[in-house]
mmCIF file with all atom_site columns, C-alpha atoms in Angstrom:
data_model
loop_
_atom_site.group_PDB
_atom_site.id
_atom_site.type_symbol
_atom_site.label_atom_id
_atom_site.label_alt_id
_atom_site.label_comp_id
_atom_site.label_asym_id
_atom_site.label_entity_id
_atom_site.label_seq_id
_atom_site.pdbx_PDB_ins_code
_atom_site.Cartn_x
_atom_site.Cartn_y
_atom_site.Cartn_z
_atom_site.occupancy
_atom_site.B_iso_or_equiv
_atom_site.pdbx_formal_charge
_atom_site.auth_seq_id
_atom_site.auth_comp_id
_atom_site.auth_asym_id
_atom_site.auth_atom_id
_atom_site.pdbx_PDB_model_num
ATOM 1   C CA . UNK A 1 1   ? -59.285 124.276 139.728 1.00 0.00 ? 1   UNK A CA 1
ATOM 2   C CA . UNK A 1 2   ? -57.563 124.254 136.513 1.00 0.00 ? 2   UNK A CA 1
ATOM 3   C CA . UNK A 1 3   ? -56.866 121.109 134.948 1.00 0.00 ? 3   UNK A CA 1
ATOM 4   C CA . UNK A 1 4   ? -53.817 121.854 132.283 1.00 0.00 ? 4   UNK A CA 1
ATOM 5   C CA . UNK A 1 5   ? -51.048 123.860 131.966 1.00 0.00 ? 5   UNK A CA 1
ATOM 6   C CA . UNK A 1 6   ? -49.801 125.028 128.667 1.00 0.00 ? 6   UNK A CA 1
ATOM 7   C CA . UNK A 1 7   ? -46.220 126.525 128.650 1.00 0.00 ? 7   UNK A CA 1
ATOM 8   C CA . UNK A 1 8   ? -44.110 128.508 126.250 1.00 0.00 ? 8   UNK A CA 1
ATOM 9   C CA . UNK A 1 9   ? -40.673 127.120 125.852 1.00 0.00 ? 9   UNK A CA 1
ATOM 10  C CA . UNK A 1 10  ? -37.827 129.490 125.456 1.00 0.00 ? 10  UNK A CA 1
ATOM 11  C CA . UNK A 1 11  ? -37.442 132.026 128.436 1.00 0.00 ? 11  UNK A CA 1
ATOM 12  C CA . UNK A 1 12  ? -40.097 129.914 130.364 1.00 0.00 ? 12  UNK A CA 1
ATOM 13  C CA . UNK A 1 13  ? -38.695 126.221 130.877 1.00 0.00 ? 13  UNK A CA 1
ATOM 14  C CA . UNK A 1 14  ? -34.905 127.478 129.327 1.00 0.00 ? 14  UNK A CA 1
ATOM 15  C CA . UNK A 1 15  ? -33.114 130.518 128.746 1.00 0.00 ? 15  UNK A CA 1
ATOM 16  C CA . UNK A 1 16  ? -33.091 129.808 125.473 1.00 0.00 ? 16  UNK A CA 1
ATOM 17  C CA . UNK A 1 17  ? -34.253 132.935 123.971 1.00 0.00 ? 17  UNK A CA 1
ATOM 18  C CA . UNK A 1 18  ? -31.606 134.814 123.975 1.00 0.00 ? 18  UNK A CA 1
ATOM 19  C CA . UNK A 1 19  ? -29.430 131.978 121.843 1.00 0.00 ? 19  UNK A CA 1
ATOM 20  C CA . UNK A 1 20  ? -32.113 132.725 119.438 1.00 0.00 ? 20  UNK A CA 1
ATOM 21  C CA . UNK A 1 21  ? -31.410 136.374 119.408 1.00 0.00 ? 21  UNK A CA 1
ATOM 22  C CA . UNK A 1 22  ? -27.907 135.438 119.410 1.00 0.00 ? 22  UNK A CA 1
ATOM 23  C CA . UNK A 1 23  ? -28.101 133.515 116.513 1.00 0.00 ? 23  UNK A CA 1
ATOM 24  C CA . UNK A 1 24  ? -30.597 135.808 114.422 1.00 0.00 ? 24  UNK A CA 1
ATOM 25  C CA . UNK A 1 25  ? -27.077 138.799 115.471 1.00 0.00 ? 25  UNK A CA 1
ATOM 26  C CA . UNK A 1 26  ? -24.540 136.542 113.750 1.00 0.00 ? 26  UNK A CA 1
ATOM 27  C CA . UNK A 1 27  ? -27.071 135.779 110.814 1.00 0.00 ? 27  UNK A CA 1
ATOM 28  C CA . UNK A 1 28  ? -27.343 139.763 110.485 1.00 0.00 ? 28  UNK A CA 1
ATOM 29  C CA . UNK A 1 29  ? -23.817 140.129 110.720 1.00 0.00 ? 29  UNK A CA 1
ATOM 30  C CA . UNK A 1 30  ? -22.530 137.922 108.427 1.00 0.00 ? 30  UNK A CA 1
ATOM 31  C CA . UNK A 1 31  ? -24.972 138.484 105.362 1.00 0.00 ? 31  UNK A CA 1
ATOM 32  C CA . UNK A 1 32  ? -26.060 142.393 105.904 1.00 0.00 ? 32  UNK A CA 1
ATOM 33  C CA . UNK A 1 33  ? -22.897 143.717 107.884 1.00 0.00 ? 33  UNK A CA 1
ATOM 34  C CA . UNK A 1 34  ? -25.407 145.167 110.393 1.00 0.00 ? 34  UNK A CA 1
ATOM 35  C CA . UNK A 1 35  ? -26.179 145.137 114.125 1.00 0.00 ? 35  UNK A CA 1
ATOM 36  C CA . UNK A 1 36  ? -29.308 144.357 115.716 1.00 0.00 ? 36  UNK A CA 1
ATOM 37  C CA . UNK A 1 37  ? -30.377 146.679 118.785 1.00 0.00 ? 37  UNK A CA 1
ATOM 38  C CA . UNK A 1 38  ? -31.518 144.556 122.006 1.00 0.00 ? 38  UNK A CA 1
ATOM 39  C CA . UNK A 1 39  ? -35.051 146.123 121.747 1.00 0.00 ? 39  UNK A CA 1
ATOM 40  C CA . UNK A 1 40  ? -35.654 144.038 118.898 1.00 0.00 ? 40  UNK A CA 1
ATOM 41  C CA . UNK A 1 41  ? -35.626 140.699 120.330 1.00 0.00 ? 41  UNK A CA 1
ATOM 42  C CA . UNK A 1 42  ? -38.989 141.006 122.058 1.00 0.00 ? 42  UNK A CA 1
ATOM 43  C CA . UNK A 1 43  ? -40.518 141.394 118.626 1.00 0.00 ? 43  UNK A CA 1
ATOM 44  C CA . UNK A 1 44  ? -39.052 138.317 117.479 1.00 0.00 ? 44  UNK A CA 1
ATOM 45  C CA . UNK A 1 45  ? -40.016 136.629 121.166 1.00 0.00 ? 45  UNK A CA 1
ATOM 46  C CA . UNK A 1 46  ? -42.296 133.830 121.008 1.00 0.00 ? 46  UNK A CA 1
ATOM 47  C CA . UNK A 1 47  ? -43.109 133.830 116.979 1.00 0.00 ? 47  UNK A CA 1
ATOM 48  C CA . UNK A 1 48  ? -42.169 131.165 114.288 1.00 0.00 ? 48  UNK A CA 1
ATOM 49  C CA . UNK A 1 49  ? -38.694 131.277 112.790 1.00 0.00 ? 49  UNK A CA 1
ATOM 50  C CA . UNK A 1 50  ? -40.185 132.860 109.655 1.00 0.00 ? 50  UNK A CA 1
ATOM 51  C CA . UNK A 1 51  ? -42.134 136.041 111.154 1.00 0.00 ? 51  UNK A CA 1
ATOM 52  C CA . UNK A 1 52  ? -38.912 136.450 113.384 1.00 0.00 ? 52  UNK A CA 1
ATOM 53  C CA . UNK A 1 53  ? -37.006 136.977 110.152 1.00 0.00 ? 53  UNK A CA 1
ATOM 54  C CA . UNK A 1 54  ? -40.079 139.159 108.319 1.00 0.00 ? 54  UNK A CA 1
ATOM 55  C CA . UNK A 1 55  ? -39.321 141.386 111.894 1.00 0.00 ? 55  UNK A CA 1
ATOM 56  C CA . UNK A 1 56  ? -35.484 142.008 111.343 1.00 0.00 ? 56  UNK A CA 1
ATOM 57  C CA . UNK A 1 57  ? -35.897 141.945 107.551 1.00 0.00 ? 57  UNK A CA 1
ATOM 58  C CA . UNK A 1 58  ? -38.179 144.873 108.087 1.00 0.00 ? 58  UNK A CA 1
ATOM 59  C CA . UNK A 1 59  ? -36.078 146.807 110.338 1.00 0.00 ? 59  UNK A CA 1
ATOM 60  C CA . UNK A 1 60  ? -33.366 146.286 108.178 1.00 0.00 ? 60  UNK A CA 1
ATOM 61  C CA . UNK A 1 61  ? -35.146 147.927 105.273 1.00 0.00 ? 61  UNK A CA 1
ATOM 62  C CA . UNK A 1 62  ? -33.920 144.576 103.038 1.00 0.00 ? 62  UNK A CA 1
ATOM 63  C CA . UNK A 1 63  ? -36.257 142.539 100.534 1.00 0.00 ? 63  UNK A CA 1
ATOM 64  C CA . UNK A 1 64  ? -34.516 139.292 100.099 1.00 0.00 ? 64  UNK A CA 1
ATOM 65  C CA . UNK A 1 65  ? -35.846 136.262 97.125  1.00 0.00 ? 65  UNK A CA 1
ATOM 66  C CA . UNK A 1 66  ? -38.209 133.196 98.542  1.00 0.00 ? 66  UNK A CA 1
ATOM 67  C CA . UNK A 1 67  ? -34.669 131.205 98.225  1.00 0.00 ? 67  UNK A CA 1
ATOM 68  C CA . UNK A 1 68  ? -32.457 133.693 100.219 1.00 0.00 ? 68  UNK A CA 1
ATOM 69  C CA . UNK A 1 69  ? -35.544 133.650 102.664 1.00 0.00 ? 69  UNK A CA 1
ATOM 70  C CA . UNK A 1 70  ? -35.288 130.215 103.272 1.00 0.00 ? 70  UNK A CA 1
ATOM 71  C CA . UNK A 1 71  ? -31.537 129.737 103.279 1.00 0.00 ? 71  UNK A CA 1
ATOM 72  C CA . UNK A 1 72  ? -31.436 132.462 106.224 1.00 0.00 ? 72  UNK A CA 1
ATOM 73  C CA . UNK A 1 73  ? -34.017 130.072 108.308 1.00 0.00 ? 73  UNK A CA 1
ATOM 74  C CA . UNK A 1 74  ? -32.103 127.175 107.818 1.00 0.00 ? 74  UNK A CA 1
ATOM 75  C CA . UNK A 1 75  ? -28.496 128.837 108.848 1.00 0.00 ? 75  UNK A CA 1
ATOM 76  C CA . UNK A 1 76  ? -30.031 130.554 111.414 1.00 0.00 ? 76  UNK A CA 1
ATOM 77  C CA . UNK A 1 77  ? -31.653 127.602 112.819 1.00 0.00 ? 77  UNK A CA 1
ATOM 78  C CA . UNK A 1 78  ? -28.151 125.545 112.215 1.00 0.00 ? 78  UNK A CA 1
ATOM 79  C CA . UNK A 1 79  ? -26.334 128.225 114.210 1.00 0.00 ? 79  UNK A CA 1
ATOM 80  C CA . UNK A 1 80  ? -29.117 127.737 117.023 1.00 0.00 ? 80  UNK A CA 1
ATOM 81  C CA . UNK A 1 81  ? -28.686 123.934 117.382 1.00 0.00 ? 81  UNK A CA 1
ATOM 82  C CA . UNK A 1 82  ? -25.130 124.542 117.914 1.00 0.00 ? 82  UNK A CA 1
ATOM 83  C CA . UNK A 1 83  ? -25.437 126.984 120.688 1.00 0.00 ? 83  UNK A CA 1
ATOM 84  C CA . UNK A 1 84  ? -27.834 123.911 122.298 1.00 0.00 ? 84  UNK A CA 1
ATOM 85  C CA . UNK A 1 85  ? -25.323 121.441 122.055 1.00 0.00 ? 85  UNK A CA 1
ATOM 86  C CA . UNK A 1 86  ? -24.471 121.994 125.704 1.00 0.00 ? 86  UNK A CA 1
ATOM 87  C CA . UNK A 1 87  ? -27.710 122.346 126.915 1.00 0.00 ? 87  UNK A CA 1
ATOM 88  C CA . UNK A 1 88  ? -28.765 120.535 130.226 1.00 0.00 ? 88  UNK A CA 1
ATOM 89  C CA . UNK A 1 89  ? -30.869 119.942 133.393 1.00 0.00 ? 89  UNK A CA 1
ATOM 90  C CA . UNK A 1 90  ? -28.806 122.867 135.121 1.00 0.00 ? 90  UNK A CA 1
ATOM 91  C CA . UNK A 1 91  ? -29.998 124.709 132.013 1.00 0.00 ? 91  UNK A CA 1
ATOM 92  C CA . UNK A 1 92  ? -33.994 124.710 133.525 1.00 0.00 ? 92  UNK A CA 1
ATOM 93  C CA . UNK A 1 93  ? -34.922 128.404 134.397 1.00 0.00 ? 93  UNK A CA 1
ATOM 94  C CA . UNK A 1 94  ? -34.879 128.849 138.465 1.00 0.00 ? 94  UNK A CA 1
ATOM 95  C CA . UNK A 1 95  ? -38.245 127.402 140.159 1.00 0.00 ? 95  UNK A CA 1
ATOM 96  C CA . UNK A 1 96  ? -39.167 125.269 137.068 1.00 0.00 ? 96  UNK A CA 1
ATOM 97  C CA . UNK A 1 97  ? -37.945 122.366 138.080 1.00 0.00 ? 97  UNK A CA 1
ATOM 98  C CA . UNK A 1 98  ? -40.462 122.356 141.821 1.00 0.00 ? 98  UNK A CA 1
ATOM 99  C CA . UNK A 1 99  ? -43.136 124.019 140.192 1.00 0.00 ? 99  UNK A CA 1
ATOM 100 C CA . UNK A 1 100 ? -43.549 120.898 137.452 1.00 0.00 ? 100 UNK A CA 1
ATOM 101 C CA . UNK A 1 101 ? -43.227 118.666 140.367 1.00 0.00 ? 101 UNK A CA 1
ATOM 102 C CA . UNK A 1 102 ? -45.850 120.127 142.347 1.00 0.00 ? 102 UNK A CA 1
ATOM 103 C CA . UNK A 1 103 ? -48.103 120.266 139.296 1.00 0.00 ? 103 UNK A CA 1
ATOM 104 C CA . UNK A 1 104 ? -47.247 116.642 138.936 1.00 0.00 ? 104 UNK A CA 1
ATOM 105 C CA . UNK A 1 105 ? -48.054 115.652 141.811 1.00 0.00 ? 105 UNK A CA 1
ATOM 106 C CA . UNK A 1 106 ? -51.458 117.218 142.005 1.00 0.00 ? 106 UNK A CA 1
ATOM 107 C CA . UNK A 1 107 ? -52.074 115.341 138.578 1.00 0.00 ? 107 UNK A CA 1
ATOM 108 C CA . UNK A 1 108 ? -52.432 118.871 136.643 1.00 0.00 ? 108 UNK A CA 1
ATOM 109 C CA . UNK A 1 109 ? -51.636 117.985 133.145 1.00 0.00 ? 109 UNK A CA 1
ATOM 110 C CA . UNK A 1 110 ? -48.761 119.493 131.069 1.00 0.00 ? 110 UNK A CA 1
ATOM 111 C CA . UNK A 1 111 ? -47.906 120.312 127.519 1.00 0.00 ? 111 UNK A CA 1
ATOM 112 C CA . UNK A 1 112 ? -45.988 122.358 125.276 1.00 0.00 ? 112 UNK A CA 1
ATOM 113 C CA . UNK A 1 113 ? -47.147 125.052 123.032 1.00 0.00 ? 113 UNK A CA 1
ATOM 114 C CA . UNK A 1 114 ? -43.894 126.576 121.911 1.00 0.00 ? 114 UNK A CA 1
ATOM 115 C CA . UNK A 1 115 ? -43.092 128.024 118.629 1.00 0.00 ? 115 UNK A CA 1
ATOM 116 C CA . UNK A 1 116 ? -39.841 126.237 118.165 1.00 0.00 ? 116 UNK A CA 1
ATOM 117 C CA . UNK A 1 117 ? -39.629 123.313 116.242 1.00 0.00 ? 117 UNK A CA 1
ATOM 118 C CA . UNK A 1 118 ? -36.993 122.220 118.424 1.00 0.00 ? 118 UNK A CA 1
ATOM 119 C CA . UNK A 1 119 ? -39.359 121.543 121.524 1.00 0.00 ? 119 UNK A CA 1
ATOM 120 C CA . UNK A 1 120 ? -38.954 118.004 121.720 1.00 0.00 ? 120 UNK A CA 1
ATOM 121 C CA . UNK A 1 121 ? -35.364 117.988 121.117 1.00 0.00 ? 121 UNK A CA 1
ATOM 122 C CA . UNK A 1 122 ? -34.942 120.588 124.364 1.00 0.00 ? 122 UNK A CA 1
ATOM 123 C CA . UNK A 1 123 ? -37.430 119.171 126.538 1.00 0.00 ? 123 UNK A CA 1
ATOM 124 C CA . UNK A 1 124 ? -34.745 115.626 125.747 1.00 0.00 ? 124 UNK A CA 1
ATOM 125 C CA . UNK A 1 125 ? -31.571 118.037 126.873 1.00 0.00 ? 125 UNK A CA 1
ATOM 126 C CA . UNK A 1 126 ? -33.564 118.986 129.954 1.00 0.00 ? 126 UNK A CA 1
ATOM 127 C CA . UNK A 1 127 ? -34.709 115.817 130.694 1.00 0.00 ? 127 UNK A CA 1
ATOM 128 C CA . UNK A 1 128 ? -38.311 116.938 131.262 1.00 0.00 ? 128 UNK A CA 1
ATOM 129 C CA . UNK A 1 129 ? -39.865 115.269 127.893 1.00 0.00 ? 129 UNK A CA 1
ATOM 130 C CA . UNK A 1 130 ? -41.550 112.539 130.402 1.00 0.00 ? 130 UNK A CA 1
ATOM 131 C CA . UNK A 1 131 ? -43.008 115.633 132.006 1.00 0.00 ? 131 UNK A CA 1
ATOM 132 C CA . UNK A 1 132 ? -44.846 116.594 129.323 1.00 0.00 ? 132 UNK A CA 1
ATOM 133 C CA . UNK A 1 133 ? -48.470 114.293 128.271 1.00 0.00 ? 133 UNK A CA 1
ATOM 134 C CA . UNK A 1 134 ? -48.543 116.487 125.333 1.00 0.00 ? 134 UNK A CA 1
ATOM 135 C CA . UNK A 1 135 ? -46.186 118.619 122.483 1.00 0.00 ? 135 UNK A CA 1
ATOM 136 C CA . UNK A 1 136 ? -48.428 120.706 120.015 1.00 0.00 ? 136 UNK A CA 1
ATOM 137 C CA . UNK A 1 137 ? -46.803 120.783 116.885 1.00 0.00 ? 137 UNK A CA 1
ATOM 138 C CA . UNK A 1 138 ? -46.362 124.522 116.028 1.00 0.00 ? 138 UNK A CA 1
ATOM 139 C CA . UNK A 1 139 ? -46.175 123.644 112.030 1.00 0.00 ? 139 UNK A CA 1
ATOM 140 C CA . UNK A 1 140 ? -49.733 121.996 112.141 1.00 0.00 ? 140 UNK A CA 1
ATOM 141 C CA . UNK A 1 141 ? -51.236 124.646 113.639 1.00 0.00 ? 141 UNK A CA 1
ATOM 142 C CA . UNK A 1 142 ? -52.850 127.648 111.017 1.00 0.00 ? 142 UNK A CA 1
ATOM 143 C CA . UNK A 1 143 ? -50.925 130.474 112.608 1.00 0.00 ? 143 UNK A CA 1
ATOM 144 C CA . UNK A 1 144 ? -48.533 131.291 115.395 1.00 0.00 ? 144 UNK A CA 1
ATOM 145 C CA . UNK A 1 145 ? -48.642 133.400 118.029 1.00 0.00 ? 145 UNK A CA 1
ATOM 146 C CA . UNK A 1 146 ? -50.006 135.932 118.498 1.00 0.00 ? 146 UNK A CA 1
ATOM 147 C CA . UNK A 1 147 ? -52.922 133.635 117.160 1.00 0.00 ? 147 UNK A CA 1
ATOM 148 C CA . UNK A 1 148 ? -54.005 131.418 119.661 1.00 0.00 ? 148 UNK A CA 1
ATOM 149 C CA . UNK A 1 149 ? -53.842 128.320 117.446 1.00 0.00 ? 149 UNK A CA 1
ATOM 150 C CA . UNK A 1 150 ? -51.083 126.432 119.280 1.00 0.00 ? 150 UNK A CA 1
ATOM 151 C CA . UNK A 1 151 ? -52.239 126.879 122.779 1.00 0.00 ? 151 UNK A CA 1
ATOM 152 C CA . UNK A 1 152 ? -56.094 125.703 121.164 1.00 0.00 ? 152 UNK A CA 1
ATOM 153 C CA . UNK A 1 153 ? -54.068 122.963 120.382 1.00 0.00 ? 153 UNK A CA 1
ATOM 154 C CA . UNK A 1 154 ? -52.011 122.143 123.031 1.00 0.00 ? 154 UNK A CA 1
ATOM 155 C CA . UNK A 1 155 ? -55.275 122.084 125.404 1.00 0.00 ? 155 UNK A CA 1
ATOM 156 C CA . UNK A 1 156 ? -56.929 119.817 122.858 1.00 0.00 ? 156 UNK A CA 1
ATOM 157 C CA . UNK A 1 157 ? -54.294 117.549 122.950 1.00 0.00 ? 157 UNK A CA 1
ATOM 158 C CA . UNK A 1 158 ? -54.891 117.032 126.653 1.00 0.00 ? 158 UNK A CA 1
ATOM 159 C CA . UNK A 1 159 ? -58.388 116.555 125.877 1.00 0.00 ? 159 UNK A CA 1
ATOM 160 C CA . UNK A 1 160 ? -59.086 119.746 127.876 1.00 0.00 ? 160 UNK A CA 1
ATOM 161 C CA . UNK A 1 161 ? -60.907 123.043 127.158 1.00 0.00 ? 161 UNK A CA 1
ATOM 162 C CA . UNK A 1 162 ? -58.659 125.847 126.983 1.00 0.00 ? 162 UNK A CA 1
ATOM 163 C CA . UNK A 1 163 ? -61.000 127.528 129.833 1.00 0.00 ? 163 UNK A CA 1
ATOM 164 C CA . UNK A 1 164 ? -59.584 124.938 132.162 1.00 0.00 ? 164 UNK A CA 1
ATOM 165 C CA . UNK A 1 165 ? -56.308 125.399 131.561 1.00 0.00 ? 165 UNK A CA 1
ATOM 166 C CA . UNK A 1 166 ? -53.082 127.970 132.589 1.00 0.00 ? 166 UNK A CA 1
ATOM 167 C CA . UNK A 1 167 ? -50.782 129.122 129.939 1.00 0.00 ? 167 UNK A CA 1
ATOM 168 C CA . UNK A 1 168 ? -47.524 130.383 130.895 1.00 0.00 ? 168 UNK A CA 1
ATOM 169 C CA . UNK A 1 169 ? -45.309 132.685 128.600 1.00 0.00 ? 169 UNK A CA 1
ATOM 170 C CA . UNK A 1 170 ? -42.765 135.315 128.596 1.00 0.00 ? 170 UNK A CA 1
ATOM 171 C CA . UNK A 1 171 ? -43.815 137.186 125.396 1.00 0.00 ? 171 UNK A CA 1
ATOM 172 C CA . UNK A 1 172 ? -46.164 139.369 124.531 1.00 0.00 ? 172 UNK A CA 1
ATOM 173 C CA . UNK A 1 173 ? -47.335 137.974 121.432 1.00 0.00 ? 173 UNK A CA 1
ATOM 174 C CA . UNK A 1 174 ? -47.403 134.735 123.116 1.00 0.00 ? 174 UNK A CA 1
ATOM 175 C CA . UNK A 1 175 ? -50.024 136.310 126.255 1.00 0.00 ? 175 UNK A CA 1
ATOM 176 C CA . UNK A 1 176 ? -51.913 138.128 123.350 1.00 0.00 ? 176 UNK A CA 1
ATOM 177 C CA . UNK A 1 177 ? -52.302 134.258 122.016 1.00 0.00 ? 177 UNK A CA 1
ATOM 178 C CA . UNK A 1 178 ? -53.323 132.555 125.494 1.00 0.00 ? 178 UNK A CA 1
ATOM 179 C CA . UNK A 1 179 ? -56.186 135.476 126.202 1.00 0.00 ? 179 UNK A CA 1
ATOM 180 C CA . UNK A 1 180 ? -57.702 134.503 122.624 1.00 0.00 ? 180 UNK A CA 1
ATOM 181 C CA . UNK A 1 181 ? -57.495 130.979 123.330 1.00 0.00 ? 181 UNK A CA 1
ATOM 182 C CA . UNK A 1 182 ? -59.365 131.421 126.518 1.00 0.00 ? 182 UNK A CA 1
ATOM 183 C CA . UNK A 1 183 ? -56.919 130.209 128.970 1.00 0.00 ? 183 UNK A CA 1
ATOM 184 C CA . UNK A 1 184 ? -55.951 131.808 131.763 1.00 0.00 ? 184 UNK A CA 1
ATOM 185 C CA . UNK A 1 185 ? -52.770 133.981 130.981 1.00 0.00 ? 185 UNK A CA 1
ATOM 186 C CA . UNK A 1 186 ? -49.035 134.001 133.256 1.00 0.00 ? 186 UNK A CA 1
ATOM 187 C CA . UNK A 1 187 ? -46.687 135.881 132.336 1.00 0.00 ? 187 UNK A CA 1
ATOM 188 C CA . UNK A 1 188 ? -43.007 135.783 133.709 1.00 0.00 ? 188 UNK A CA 1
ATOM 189 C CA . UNK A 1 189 ? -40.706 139.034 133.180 1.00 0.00 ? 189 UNK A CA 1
ATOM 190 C CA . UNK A 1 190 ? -40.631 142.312 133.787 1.00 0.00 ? 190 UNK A CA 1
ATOM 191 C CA . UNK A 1 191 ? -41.645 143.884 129.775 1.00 0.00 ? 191 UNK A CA 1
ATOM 192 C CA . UNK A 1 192 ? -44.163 146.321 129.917 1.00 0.00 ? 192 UNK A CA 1
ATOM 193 C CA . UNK A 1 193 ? -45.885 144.747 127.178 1.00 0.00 ? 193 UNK A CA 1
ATOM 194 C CA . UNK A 1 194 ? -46.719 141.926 129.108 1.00 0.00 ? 194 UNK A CA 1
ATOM 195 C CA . UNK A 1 195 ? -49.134 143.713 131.145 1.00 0.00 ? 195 UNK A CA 1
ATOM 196 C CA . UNK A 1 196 ? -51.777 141.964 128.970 1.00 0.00 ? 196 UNK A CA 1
ATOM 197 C CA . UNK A 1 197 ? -51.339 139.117 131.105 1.00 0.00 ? 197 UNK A CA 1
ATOM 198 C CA . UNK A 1 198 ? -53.784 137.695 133.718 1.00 0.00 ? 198 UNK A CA 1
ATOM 199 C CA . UNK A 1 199 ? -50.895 137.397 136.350 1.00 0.00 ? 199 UNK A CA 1
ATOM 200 C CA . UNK A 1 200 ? -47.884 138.920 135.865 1.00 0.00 ? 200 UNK A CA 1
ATOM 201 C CA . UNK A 1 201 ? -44.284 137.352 138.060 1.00 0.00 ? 201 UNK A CA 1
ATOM 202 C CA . UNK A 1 202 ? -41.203 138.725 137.760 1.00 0.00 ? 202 UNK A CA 1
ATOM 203 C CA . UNK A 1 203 ? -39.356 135.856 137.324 1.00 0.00 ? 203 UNK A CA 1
ATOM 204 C CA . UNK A 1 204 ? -40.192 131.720 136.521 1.00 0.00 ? 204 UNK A CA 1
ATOM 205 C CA . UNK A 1 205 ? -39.104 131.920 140.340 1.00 0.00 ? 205 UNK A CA 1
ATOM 206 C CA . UNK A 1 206 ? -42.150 132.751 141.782 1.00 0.00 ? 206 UNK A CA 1
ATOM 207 C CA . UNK A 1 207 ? -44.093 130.058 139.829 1.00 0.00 ? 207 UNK A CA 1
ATOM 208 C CA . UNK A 1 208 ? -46.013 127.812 142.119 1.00 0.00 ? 208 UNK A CA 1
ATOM 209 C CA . UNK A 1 209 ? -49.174 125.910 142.527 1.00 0.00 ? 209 UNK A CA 1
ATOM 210 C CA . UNK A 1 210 ? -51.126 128.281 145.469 1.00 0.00 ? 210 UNK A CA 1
ATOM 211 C CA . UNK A 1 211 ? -50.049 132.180 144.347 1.00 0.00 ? 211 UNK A CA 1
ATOM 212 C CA . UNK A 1 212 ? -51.858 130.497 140.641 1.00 0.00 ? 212 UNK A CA 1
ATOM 213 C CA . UNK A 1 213 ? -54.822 128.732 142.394 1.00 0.00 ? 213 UNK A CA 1
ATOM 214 C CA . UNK A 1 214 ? -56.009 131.609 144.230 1.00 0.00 ? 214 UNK A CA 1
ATOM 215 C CA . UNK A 1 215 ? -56.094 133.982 141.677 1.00 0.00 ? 215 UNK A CA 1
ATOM 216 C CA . UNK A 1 216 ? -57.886 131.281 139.089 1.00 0.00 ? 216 UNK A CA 1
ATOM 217 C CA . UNK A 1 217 ? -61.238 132.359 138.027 1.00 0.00 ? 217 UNK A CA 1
ATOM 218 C CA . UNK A 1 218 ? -62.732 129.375 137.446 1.00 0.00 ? 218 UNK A CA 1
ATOM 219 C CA . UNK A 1 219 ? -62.568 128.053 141.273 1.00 0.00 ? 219 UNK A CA 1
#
């Protein structure tokens, strides 16, 4: 059976994605006096701050300097912390909070291979950081998803070959990154796009130990 499982962060453990989108709107809004369509957000799902804003910069048709680049990621990230300041246990997505039990309890090992340099800081608001044996670092890894660097990572910091492990995400980009890394993918949502994935549930809902177990190669 699989030893590890690696999950995504935003739209997997938290609804958090869509405060990202949200904030990446008022960013938009307030600099370009333009509207982003809803289709965009799964472009800018599961990717580093930076090639989120490369995505909307590009449907924007805008070239901005290296200093207007950078002053965008840091107000959109300050507008995101503020949207988290609420943020809670009641906040975990439905089934997450029995599914890391159960893994728990059968001594499967857990990280985190988000893109969001706010991992650690969530994983406090949900109180699940004690969950977690490991947190890859998404800004010491080469490149984000859709490489497979930070789920390489976050296996090796559970001393565990990506082969043995699960990964669980909701983006596309981030299932194109698990299949590289050799883990077995999970996807939760209903995208087309994330047909890529090993397993595909419609919602973090139907997460749980047995429906992954039997349908785990590596038996």
């Amino acid at each position: 059976m699989f030893k590890g499982v690696l999950f995504d962060l935003d739209g997997v453990i938290a609804d958090t994605s869509t405060l990202h989108f949200d904030a990446w709107k008022k960013l938009v809004n307030n600099y370009f006096s333009a509207k982003l369509p809803d289709s965009l957000e799964e472009k800018t799902k599961g990717v580093s701050r930076g090639d989120s804003l490369k995505v909307i910069l590009n449907y924007l048709d805008v070239s901005v300097s290296d200093t207007m680049f950078q002053r965008l990621l840091v107000e959109k990230n300050q507008t995101y912390l503020a949207s988290l300041e609420n943020l809670s246990i009641k906040d975990r997505l439905p089934g997450i909070t029995e599914f890391i039990t159960e893994l728990k309890q059968h001594e499967i090992k857990l990280a985190l291979a988000s893109a969001s340099l706010n991992g650690p800081a969530i994983l406090d608001k949900l109180e699940l950081r004690d969950a977690f044996e490991a947190i890859a670092d998404p800004s010491k890894v080469p490149y984000g998803k859709p490489a497979p660097d930070i789920f390489i990572a976050a296996a090796k910091a559970l001393e565990l070959n990506p082969r043995d492990c699960v990964g669980i995400e909701d983006s596309s980009a981030g299932i194109t990154a698990i299949n590289h890394s050799g883990a077995y993918s999970v996807a939760v949502g209903t995208h087309p796009e994330l047909k890529a994935a090993n397993m595909l549930l419609a919602s973090t809902a139907e997460l749980n130990l047995d429906t992954i177990r039997q349908a785990y190669p590596h038996n």
